[in-house]
Short mmCIF file of C-alpha atoms in Angstrom, two decimals:
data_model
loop_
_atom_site.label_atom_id
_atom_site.label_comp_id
_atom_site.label_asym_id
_atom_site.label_seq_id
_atom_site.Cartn_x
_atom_site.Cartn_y
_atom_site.Cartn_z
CA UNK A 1 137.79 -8.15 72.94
CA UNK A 2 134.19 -7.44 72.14
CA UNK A 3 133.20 -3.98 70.77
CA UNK A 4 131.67 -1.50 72.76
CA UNK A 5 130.00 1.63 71.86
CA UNK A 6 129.04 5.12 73.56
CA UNK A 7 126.08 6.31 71.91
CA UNK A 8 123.91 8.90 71.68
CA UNK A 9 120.57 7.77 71.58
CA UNK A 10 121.05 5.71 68.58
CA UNK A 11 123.63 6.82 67.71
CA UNK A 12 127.11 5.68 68.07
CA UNK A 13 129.67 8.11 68.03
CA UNK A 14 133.02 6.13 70.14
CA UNK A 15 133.87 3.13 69.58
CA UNK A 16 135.80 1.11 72.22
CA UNK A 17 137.95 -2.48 70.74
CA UNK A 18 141.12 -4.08 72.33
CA UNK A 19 141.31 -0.70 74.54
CA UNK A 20 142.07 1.25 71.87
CA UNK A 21 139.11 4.15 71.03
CA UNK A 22 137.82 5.46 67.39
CA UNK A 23 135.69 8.21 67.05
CA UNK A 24 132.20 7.87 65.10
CA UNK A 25 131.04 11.50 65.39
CA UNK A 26 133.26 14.08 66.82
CA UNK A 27 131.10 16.94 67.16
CA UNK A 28 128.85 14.83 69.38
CA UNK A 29 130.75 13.07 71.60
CA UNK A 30 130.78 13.60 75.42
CA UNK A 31 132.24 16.99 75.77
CA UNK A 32 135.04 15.97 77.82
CA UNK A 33 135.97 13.16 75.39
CA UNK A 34 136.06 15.35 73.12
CA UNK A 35 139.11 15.58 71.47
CA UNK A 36 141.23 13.27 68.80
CA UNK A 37 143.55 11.81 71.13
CA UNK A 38 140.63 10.22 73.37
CA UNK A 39 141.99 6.98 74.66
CA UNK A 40 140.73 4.08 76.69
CA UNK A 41 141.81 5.45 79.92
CA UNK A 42 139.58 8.61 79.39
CA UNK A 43 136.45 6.83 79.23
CA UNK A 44 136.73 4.09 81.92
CA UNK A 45 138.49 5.81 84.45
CA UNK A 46 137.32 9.17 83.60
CA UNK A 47 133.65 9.15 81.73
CA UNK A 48 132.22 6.36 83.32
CA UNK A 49 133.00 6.62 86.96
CA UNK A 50 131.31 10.08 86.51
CA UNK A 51 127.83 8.22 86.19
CA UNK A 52 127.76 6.77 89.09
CA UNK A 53 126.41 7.86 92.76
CA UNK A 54 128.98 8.29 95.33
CA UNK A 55 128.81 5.54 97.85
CA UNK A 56 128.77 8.29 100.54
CA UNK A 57 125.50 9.86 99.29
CA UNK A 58 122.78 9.45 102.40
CA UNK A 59 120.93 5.91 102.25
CA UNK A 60 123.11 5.22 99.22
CA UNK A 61 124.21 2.05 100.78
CA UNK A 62 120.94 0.92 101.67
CA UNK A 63 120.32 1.60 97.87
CA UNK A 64 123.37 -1.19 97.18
CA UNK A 65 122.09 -3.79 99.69
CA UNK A 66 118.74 -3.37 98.26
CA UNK A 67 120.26 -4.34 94.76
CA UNK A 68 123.10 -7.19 96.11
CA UNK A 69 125.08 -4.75 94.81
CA UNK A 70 129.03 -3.80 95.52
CA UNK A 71 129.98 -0.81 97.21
CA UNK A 72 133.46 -0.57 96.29
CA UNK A 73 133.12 -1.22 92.48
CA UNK A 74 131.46 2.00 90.57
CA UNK A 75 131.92 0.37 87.10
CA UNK A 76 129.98 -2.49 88.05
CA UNK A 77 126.94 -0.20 89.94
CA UNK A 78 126.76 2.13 86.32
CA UNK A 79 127.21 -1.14 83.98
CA UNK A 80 123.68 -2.34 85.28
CA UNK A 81 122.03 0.74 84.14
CA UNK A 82 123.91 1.02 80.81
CA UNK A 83 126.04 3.99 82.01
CA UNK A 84 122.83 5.94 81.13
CA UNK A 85 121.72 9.22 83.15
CA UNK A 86 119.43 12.15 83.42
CA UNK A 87 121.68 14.73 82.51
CA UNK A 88 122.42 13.71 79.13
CA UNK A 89 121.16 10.97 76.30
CA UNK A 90 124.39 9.42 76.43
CA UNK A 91 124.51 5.54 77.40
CA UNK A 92 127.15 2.82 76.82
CA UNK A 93 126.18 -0.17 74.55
CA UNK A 94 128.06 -3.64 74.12
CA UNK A 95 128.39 -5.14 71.00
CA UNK A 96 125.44 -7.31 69.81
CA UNK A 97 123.42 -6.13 72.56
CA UNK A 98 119.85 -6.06 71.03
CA UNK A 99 118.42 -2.90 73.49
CA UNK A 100 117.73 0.17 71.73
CA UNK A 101 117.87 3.51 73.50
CA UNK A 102 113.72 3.83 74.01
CA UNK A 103 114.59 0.62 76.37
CA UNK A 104 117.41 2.17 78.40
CA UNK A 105 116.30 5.58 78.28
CA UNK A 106 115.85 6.79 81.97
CA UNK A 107 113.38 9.81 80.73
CA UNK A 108 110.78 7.45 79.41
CA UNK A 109 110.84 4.18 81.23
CA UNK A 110 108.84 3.68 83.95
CA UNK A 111 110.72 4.21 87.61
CA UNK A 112 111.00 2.24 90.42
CA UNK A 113 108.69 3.70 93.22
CA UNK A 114 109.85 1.31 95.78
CA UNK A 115 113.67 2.12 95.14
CA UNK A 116 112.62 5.64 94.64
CA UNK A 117 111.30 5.22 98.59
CA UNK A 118 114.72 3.76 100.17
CA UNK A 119 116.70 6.78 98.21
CA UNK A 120 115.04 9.39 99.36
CA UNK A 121 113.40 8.18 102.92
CA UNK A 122 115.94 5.53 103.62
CA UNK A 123 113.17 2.96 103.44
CA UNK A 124 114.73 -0.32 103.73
CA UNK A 125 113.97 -2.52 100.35
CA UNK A 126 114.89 -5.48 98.40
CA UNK A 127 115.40 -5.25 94.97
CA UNK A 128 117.88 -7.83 93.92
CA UNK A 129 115.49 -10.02 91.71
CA UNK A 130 114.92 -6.95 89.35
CA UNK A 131 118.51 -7.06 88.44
CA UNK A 132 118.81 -9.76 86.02
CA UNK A 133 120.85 -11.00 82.56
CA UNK A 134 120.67 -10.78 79.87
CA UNK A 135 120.89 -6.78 79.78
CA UNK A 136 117.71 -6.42 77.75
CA UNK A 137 116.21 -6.91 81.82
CA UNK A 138 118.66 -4.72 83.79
CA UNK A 139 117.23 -2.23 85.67
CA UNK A 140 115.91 0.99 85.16
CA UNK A 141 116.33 3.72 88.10
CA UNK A 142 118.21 6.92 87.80
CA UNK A 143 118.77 6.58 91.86
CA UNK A 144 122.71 5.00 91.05
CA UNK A 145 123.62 8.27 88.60
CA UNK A 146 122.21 10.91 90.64
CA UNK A 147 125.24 12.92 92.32
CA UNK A 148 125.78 15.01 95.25
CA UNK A 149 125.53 13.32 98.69
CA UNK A 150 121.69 14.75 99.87
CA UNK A 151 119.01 12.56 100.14
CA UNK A 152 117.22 12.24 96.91
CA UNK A 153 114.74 11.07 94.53
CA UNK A 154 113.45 10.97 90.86
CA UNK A 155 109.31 10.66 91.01
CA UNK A 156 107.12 11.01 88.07
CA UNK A 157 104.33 12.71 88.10
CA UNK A 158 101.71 14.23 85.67
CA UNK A 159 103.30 17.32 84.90
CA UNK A 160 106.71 15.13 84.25
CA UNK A 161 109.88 14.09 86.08
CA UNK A 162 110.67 15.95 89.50
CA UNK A 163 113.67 15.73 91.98
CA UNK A 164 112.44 15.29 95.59
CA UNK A 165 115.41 16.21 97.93
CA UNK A 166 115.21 16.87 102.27
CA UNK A 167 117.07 20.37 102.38
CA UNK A 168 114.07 23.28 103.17
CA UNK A 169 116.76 26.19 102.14
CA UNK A 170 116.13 25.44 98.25
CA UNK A 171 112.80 27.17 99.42
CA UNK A 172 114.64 30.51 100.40
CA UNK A 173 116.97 30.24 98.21
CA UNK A 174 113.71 29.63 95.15
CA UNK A 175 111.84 32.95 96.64
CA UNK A 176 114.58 35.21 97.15
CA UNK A 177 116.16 34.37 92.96
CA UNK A 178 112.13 35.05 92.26
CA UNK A 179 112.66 38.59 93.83
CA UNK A 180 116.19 38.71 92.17
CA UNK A 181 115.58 38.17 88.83
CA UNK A 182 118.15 35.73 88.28
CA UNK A 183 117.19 32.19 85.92
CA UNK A 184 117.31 29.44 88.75
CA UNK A 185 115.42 26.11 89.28
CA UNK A 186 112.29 26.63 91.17
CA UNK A 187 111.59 24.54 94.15
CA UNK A 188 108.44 23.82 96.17
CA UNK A 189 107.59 21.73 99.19
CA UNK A 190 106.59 18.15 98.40
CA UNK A 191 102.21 17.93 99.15
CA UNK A 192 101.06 15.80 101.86
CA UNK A 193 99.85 13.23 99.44
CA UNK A 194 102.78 12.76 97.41
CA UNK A 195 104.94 12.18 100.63
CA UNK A 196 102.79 9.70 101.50
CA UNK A 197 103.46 7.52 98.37
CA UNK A 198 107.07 7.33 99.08
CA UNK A 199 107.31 6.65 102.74
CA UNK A 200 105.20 6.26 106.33
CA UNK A 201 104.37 8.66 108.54
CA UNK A 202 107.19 7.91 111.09
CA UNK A 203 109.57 8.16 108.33
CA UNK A 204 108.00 11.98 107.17
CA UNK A 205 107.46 12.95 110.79
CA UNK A 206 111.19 12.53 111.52
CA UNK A 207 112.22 14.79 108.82
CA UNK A 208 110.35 17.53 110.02
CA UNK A 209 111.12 16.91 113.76
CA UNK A 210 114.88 17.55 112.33
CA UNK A 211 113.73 21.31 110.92
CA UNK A 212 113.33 20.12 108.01
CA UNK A 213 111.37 19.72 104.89
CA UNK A 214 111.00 17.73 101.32
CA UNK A 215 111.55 19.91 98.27
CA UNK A 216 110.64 19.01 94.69
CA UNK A 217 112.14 20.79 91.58
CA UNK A 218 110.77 19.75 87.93
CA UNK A 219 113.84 18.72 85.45
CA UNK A 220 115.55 21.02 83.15
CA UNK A 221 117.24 18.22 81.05
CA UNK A 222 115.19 16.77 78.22
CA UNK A 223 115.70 14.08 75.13
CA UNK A 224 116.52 17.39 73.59
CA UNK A 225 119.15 19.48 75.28
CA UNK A 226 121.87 17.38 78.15
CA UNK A 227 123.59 19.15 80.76
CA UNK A 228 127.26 19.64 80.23
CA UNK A 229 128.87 20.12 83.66
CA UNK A 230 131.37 22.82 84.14
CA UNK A 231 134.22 20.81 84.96
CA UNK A 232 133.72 18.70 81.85
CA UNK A 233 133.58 21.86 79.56
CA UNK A 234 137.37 22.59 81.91
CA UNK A 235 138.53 19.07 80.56
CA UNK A 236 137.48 20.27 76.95
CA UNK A 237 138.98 23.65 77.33
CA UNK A 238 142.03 21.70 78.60
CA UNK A 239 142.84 19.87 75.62
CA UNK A 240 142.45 22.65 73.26
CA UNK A 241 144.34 25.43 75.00
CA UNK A 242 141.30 27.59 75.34
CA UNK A 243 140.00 29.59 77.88
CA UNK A 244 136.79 28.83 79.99
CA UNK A 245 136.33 32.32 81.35
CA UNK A 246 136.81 33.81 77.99
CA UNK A 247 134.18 31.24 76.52
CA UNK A 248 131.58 31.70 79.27
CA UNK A 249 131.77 35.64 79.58
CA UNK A 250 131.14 36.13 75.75
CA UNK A 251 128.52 32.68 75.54
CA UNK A 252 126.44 34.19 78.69
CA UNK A 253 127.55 36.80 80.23
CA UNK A 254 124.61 37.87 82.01
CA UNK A 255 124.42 33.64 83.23
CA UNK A 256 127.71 33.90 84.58
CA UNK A 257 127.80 37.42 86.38
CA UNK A 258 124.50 37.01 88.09
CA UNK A 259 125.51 33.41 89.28
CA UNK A 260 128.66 35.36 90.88
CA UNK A 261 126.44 37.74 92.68
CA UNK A 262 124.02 35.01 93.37
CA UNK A 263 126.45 33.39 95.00
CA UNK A 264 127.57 35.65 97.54
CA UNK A 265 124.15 36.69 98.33
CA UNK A 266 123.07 33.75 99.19
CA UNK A 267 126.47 32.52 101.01
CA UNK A 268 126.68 29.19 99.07
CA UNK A 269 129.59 27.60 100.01
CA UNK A 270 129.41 24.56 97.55
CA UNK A 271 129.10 26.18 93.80
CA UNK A 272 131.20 23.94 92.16
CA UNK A 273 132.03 22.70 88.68
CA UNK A 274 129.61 19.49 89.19
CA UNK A 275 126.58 21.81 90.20
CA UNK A 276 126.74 24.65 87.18
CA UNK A 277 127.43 24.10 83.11
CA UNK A 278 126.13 24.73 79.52
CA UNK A 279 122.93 23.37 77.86
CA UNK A 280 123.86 21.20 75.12
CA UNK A 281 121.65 20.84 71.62
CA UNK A 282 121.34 16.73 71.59
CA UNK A 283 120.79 17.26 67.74
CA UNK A 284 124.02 19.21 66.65
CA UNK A 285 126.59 18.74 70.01
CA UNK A 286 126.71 22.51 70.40
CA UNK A 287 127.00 24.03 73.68
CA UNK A 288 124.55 26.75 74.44
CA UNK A 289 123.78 29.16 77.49
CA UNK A 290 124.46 28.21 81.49
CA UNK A 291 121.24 26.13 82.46
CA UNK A 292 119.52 27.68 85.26
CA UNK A 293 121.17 28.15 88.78
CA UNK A 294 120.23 24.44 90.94
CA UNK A 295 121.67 23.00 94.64
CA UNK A 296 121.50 25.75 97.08
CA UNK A 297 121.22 23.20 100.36
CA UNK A 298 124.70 24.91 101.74
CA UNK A 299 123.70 28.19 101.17
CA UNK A 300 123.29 30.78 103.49
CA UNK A 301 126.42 30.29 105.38
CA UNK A 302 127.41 33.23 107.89
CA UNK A 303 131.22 32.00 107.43
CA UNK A 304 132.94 35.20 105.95
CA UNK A 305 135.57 34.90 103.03
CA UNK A 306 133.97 31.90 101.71
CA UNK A 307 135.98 31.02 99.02
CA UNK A 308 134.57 31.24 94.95
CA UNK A 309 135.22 28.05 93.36
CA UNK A 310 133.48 29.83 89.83
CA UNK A 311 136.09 32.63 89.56
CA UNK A 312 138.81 33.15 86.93
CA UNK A 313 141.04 34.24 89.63
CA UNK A 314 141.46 33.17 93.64
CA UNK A 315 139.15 35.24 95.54
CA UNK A 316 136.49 35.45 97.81
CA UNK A 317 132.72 35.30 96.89
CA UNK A 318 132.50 38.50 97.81
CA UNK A 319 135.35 40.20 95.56
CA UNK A 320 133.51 38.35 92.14
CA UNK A 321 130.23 39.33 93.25
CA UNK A 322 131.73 42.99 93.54
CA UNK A 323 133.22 42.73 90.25
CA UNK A 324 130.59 41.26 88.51
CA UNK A 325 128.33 44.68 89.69
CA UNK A 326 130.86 46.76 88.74
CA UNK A 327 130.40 45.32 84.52
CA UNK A 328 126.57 45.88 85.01
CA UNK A 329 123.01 45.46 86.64
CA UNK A 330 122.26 42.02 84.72
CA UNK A 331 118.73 42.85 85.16
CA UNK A 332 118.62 42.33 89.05
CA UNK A 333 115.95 43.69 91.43
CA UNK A 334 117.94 43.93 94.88
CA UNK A 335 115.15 45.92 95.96
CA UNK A 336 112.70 43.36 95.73
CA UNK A 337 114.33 41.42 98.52
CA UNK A 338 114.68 44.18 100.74
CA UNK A 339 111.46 44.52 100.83
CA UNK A 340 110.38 41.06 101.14
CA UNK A 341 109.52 39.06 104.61
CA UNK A 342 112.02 36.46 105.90
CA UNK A 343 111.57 33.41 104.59
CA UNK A 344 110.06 31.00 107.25
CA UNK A 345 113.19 28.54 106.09
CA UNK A 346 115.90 31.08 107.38
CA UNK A 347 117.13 32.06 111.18
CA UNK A 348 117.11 36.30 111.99
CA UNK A 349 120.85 35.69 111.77
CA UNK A 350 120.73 33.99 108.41
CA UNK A 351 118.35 37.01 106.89
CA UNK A 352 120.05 39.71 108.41
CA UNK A 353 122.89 37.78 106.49
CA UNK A 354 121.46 38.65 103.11
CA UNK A 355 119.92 41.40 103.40
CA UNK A 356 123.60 42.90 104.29
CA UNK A 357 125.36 41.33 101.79
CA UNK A 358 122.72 42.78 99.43
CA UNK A 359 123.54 46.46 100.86
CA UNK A 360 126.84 46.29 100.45
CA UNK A 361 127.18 45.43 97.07
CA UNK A 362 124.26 47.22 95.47
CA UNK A 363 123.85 50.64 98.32
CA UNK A 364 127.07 50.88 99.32
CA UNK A 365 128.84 51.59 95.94
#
């Protein structure tokens, strides 16, 4: 069996022969491979299914026509891309393959604007003669490692890489963080001019007939710092006995509290350990604060007792948002939403929502 390699960058630091794994560089590994008893299993049915889309994402299968691709093999959809991503600089590498990571490297080569088109507007497209052997040629689009099931696009633009997504209540959700003080991505609706390079008029018009609009947020991964998603840092945590809550409370407490109170503010349902995690130095492997707050399209549910997915214990959103008051202000400014206007994006209902869940936990102590 031929060698294969995870790398970082350049650098290899797992190597894969005769499904059996050795480790090159510990400390910079993927953090959920990291630990010495990494085996084969870990990475291929564990790593790498991880970097690909879900098949259920919207227009994901018109994505997978477009490339000839199958829909029921996930190895095969993240082999053509090298396993890379935008989260992280990690990428898997075959022995004797002659690519480097400046020619896999989804942050600097150049995207696909027609593929970019069918993932985000559903545009129908063919795209199976850019996927050719040998790998030096395979393609290079991060619309097969982008997760979540939202429409969804990477464009490039001057200022650098941006996410386009249909979901207007990243707006709200943008302007009333702003007002709260709390370290979020920002989003803004999409310009007139940029819409039209990825899709018709029909196409746009549709989307706002719906209610609703396209949303762009700039990236907060780099060549410099990767994302580490929560539930990879649980894996970690797993194999060494240690606790996550313990770890993120004294690594960022302030990160972690506000996200709680965030949460319940907001009524997002779907904070989960794929949408929140640490920064990671690509340099050293060290984990470093929560990156900002990010995926706030199933907020503003009026459901009460939603559930908290990001608590040490089982509770409600509302009972961790209380808590995490009660250990201190973390620099929020409720007042500067109660004093704000609705957001266009948001019913009375929804509004009325916040604005009382705001009340309660910082005037009603």
């Amino acid at each position: 069996m031929e060698k294969t390699y995870i790398c970082l960058k350049d650098n290899p630091v797992l190597e894969i022969c005769n499904y059996r794994c050795r480790i090159l560089d510990y400390d910079r590994l993927p953090v959920s491979l990291r630990y010495e008893g990494v085996g084969f299993d870990d990475v291929m049915h564990g790593w790498t299914e991880n970097r690909a889309m879900s098949v259920g994402r919207t227009n994901a299968k018109k994505l997978l026509a477009g490339f000839g691709i199958s829909q029921s093999n996930p190895y095969l959809v993240a082999r053509l891309f090298h396993f890379t991503s935008l989260t992280d600089c990690y990428w898997l590498k075959e022995e004797g393959d002659r690519v480097r990571w400046k020619d896999v490297s989804l942050f600097r080569n150049k995207l696909e604007k027609t593929v970019s088109a069918t993932a985000l507007m559903g545009v129908p497209g063919y795209f199976k003669d850019k996927v050719r052997e040998p790998v030096e040629t395979r393609i290079h689009t991060p619309e097969l490692t982008v997760q979540g099931l939202a429409a969804k696009a990477w464009i490039r633009e001057q200022g650098g890489l941006y996410l386009y997504k249909v979901g207007k209540k990243e707006l709200a959700a943008s302007r009333i963080l702003d007002a709260l003080g709390i370290l979020h991505v920002g989003y803004e609706e999409v310009a007139e001019e940029r819409l039209a390079r990825v899709a018709d008029q029909k196409r746009i018009d549709s989307i706002r007939n719906a209610g609703e609009k396209v949303v762009k947020c700039r990236i907060i991964s780099s060549e410099q710092k990767a994302l580490v998603p929560w539930e990879d840092f649980q894996m970690y945590c797993a194999y060494h006995d240690m606790d996550e809550y313990a770890f993120v409370k004294e690594q960022d407490p302030r990160g972690y509290y506000s996200m709680l109170i965030a949460d319940y503010i907001l009524g997002n349902e779907d904070r989960h350990g794929a949408n929140f995690g640490f920064f990671m130095d690509n340099r050293t492997g060290k984990l470093g604060k929560l990156y900002p707050l990010m995926d706030h399209d199933h907020g503003f549910s009026e459901d009460d007792g939603i559930i908290s997915q990001t608590s040490e214990t089982k509770e409600t959103l509302e009972t961790a948002a209380f808590k995490a008051a009660k250990m201190g202000n973390w620099g929020i400014d409720y007042q500067a939403v109660l004093g704000m206007e609705k957001p266009e994006e948001l019913s009375g209902e929804q509004w009325d929502g916040v604005l009382g869940r705001i009340r309660r936990i910082f005037c009603e102590k």
